mmCIF file of C-alpha atoms and ligand atoms in Angstrom:
data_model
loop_
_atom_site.group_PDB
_atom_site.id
_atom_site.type_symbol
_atom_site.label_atom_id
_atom_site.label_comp_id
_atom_site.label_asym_id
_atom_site.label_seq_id
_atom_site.Cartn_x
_atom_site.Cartn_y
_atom_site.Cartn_z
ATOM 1 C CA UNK A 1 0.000 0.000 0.000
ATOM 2 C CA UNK A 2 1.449 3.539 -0.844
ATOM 3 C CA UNK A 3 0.457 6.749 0.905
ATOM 4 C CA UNK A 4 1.707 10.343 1.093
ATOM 5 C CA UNK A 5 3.099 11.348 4.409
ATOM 6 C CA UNK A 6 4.063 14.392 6.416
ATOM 7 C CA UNK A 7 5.197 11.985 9.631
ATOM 8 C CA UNK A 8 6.100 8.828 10.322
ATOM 9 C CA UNK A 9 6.347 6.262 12.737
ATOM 10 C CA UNK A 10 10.403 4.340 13.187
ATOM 11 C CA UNK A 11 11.035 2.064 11.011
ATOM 12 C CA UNK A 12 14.024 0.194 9.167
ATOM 13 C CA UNK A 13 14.433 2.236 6.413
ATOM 14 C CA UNK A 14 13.550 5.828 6.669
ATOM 15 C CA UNK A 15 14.030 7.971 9.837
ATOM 16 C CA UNK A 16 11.028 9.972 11.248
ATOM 17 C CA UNK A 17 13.442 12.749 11.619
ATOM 18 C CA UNK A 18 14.882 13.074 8.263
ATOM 19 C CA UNK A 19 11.306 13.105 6.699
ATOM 20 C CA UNK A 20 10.652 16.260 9.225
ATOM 21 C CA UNK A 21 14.135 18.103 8.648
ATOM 22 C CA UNK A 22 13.126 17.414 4.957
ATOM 23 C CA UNK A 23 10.001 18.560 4.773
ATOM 24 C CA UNK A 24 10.501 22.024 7.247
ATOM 25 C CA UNK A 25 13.941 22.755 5.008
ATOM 26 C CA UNK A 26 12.088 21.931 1.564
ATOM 27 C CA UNK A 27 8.629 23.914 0.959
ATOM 28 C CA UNK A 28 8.179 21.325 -2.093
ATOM 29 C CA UNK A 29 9.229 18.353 -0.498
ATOM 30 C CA UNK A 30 6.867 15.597 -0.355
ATOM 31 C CA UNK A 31 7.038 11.826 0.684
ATOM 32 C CA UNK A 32 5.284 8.645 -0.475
ATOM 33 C CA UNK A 33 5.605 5.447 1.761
ATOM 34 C CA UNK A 34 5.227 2.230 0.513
ATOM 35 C CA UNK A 35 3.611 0.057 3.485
ATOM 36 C CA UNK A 36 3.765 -3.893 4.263
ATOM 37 C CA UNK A 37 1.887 -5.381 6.826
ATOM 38 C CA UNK A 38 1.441 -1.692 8.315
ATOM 39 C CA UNK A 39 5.633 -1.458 8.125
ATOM 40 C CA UNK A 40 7.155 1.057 5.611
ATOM 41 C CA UNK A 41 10.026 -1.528 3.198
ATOM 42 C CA UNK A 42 10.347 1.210 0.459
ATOM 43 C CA UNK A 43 9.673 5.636 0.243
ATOM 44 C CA UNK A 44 10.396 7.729 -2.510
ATOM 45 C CA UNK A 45 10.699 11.124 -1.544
ATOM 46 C CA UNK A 46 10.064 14.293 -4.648
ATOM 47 C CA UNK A 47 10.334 17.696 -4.361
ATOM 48 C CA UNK A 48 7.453 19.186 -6.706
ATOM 49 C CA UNK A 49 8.404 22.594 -8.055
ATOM 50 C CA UNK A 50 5.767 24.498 -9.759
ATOM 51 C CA UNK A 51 5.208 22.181 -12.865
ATOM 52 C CA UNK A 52 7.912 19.921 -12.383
ATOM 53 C CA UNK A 53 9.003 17.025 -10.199
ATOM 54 C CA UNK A 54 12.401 15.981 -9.196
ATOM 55 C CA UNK A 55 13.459 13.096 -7.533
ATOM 56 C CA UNK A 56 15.592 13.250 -4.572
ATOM 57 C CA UNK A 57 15.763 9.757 -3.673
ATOM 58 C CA UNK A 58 13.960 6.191 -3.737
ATOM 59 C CA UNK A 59 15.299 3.424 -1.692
ATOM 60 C CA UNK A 60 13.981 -0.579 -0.729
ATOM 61 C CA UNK A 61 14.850 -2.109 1.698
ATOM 62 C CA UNK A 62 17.285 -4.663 0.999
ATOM 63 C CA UNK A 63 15.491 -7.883 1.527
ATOM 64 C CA UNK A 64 12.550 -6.364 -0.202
ATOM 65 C CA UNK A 65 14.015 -5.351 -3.625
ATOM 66 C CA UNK A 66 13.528 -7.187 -7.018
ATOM 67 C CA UNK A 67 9.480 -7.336 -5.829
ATOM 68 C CA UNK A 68 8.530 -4.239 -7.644
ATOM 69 C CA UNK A 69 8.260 -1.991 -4.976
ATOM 70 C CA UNK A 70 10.153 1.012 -6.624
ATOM 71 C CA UNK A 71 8.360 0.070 -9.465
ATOM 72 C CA UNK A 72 5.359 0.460 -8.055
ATOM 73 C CA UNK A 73 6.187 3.880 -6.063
ATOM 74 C CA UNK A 74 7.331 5.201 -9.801
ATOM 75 C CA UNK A 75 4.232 3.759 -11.380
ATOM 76 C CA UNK A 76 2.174 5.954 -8.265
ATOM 77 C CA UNK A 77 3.961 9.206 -8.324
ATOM 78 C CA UNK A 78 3.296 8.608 -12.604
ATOM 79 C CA UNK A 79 0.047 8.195 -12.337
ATOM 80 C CA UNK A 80 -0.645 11.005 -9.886
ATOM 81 C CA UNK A 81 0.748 13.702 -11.131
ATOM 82 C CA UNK A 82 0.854 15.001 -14.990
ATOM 83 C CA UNK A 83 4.331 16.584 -14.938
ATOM 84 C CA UNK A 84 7.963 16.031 -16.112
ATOM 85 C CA UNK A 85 10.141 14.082 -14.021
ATOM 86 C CA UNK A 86 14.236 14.762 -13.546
ATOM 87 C CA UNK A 87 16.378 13.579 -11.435
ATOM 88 C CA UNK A 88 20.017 12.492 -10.877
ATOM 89 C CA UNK A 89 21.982 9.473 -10.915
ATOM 90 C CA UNK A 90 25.245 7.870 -10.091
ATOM 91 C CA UNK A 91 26.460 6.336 -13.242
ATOM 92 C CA UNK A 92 27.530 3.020 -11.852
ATOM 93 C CA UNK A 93 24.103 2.864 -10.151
ATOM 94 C CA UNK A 94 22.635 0.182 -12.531
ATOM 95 C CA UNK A 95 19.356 -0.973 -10.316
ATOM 96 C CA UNK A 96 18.401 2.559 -10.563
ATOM 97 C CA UNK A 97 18.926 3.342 -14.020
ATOM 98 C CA UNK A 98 17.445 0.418 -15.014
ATOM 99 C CA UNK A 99 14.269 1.217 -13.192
ATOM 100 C CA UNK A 100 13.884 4.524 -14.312
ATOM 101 C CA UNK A 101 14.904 3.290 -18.129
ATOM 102 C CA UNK A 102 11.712 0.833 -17.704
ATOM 103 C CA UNK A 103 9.781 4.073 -16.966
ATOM 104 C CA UNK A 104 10.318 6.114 -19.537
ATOM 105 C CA UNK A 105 13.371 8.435 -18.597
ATOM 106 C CA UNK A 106 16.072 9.063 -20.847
ATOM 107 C CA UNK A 107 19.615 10.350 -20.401
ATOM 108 C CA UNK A 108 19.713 13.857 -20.914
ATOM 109 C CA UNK A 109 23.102 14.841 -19.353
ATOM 110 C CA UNK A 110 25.759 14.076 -17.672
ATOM 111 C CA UNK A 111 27.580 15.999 -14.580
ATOM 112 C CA UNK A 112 31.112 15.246 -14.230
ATOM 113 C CA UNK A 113 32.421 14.351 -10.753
ATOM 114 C CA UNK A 114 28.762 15.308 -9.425
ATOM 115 C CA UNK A 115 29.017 12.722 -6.741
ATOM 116 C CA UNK A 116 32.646 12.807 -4.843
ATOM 117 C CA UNK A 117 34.489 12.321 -8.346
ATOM 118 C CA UNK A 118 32.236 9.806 -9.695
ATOM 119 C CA UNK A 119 30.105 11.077 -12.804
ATOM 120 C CA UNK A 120 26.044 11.442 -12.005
ATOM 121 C CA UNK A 121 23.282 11.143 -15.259
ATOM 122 C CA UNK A 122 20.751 13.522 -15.175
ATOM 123 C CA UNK A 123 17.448 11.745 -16.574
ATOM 124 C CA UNK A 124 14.146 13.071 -17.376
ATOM 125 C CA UNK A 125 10.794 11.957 -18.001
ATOM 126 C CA UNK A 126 8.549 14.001 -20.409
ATOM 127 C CA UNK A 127 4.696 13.843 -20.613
ATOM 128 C CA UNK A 128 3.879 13.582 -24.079
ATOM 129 C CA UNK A 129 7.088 12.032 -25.158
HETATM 130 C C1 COA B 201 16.774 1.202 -7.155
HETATM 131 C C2 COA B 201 15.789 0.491 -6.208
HETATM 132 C C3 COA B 201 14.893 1.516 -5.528
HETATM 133 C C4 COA B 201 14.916 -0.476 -7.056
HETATM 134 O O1 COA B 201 13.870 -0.986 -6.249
HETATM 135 P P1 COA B 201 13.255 -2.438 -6.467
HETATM 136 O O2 COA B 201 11.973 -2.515 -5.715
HETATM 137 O O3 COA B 201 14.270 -3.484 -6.144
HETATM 138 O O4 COA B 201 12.999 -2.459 -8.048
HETATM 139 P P2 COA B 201 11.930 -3.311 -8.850
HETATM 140 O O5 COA B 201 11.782 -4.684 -8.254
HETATM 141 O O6 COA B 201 10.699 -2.524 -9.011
HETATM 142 O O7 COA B 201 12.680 -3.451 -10.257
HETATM 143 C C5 COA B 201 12.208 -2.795 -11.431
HETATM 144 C C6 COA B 201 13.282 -2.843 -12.497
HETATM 145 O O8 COA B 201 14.445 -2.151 -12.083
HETATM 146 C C7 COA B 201 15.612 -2.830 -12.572
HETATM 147 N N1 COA B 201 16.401 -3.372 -11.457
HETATM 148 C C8 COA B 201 16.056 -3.402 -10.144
HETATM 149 N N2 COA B 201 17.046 -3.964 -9.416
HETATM 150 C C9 COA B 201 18.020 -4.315 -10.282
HETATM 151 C C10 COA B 201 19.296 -4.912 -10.119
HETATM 152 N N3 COA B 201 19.757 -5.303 -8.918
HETATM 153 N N4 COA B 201 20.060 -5.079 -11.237
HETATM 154 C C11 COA B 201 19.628 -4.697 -12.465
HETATM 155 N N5 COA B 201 18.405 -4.109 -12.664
HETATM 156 C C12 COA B 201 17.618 -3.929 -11.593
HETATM 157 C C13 COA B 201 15.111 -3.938 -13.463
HETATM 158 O O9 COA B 201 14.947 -3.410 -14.765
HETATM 159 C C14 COA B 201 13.766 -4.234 -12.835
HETATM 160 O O10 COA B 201 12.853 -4.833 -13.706
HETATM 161 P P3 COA B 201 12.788 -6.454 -13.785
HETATM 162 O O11 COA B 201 12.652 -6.937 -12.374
HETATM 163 O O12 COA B 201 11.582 -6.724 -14.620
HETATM 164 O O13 COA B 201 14.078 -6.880 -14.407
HETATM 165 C C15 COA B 201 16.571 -0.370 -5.144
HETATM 166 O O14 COA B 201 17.529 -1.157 -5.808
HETATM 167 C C16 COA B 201 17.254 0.455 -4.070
HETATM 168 O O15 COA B 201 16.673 0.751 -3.021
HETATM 169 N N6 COA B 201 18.542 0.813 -4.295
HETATM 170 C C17 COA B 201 19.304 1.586 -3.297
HETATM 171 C C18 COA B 201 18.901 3.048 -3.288
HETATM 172 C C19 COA B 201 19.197 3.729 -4.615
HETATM 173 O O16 COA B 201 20.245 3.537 -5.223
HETATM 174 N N7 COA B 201 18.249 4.539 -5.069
HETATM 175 C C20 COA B 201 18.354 5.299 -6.308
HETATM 176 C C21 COA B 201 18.955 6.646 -6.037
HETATM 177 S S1 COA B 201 19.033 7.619 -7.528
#
């Protein structure tokens, strides 16, 4: 089950106090939780800025991945909102560029060094493409 959220209870992969430093430090930061059994395994947190989205991160939990979880937090933040997508990726990171690739994002850039000397890809998502 995936929800929004502005607070959260502890849990193994996402601190309750990093989604509210986020959220009072980032006006268009939002969070979506992915819930088993009542216990977040996955999150995908955006920041939506006027008519675009970035994304600033999505993570799994380890023993939950390959079970479509990202997938499915993509698929919802798709689905809900009818804007362009970027965000930035470590070039070695080939789960997540595989993922997004399987969504629709292409390779639009990339940023030498932008992550402690190793190269990041910026990717984007267009509506209408
Ligand atoms: C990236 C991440 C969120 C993917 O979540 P996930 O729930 O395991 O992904 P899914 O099961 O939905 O996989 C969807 C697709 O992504 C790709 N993918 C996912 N994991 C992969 C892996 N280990 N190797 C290669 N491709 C992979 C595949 O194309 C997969 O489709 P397929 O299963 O039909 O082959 C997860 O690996 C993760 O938490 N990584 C650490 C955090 C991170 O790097 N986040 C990205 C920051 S930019």
């Amino acid at each position: 089950m995936i929800e929004k959220v502005e607070k959260i209870e502890n849990n193994k992969i996402l601190s309750p106090e990093i989604v509210e430093k986020e959220l009072k430090s980032n006006p268009f930061g939002n969070f979506l939780v992915y819930k088993k059994d009542n216990i977040i395994i996955g999150y995908l947190y955006y920041s939506l800025i006027y008519d675009r989205i970035e994304i600033n991160q999505i993570e799994v939990l380890k023993e939950e991945r390959r079970k479509k979880i990202g997938s499915n937090l993509l698929q919802y933040l798709i689905d809900n909102n009818k804007n362009n997508i970027t965000l930035e990726v470590k070039i070695d990171n080939y789960p997540a560029i595989n993922l997004y690739k399987k969504y629709g994002f292409k390779e639009v850039a990339i940023r030498k060094g932008y992550y402690e000397g190793i190269d990041g890809i910026l990717m984007e998502r267009k509506i209408g493409d």
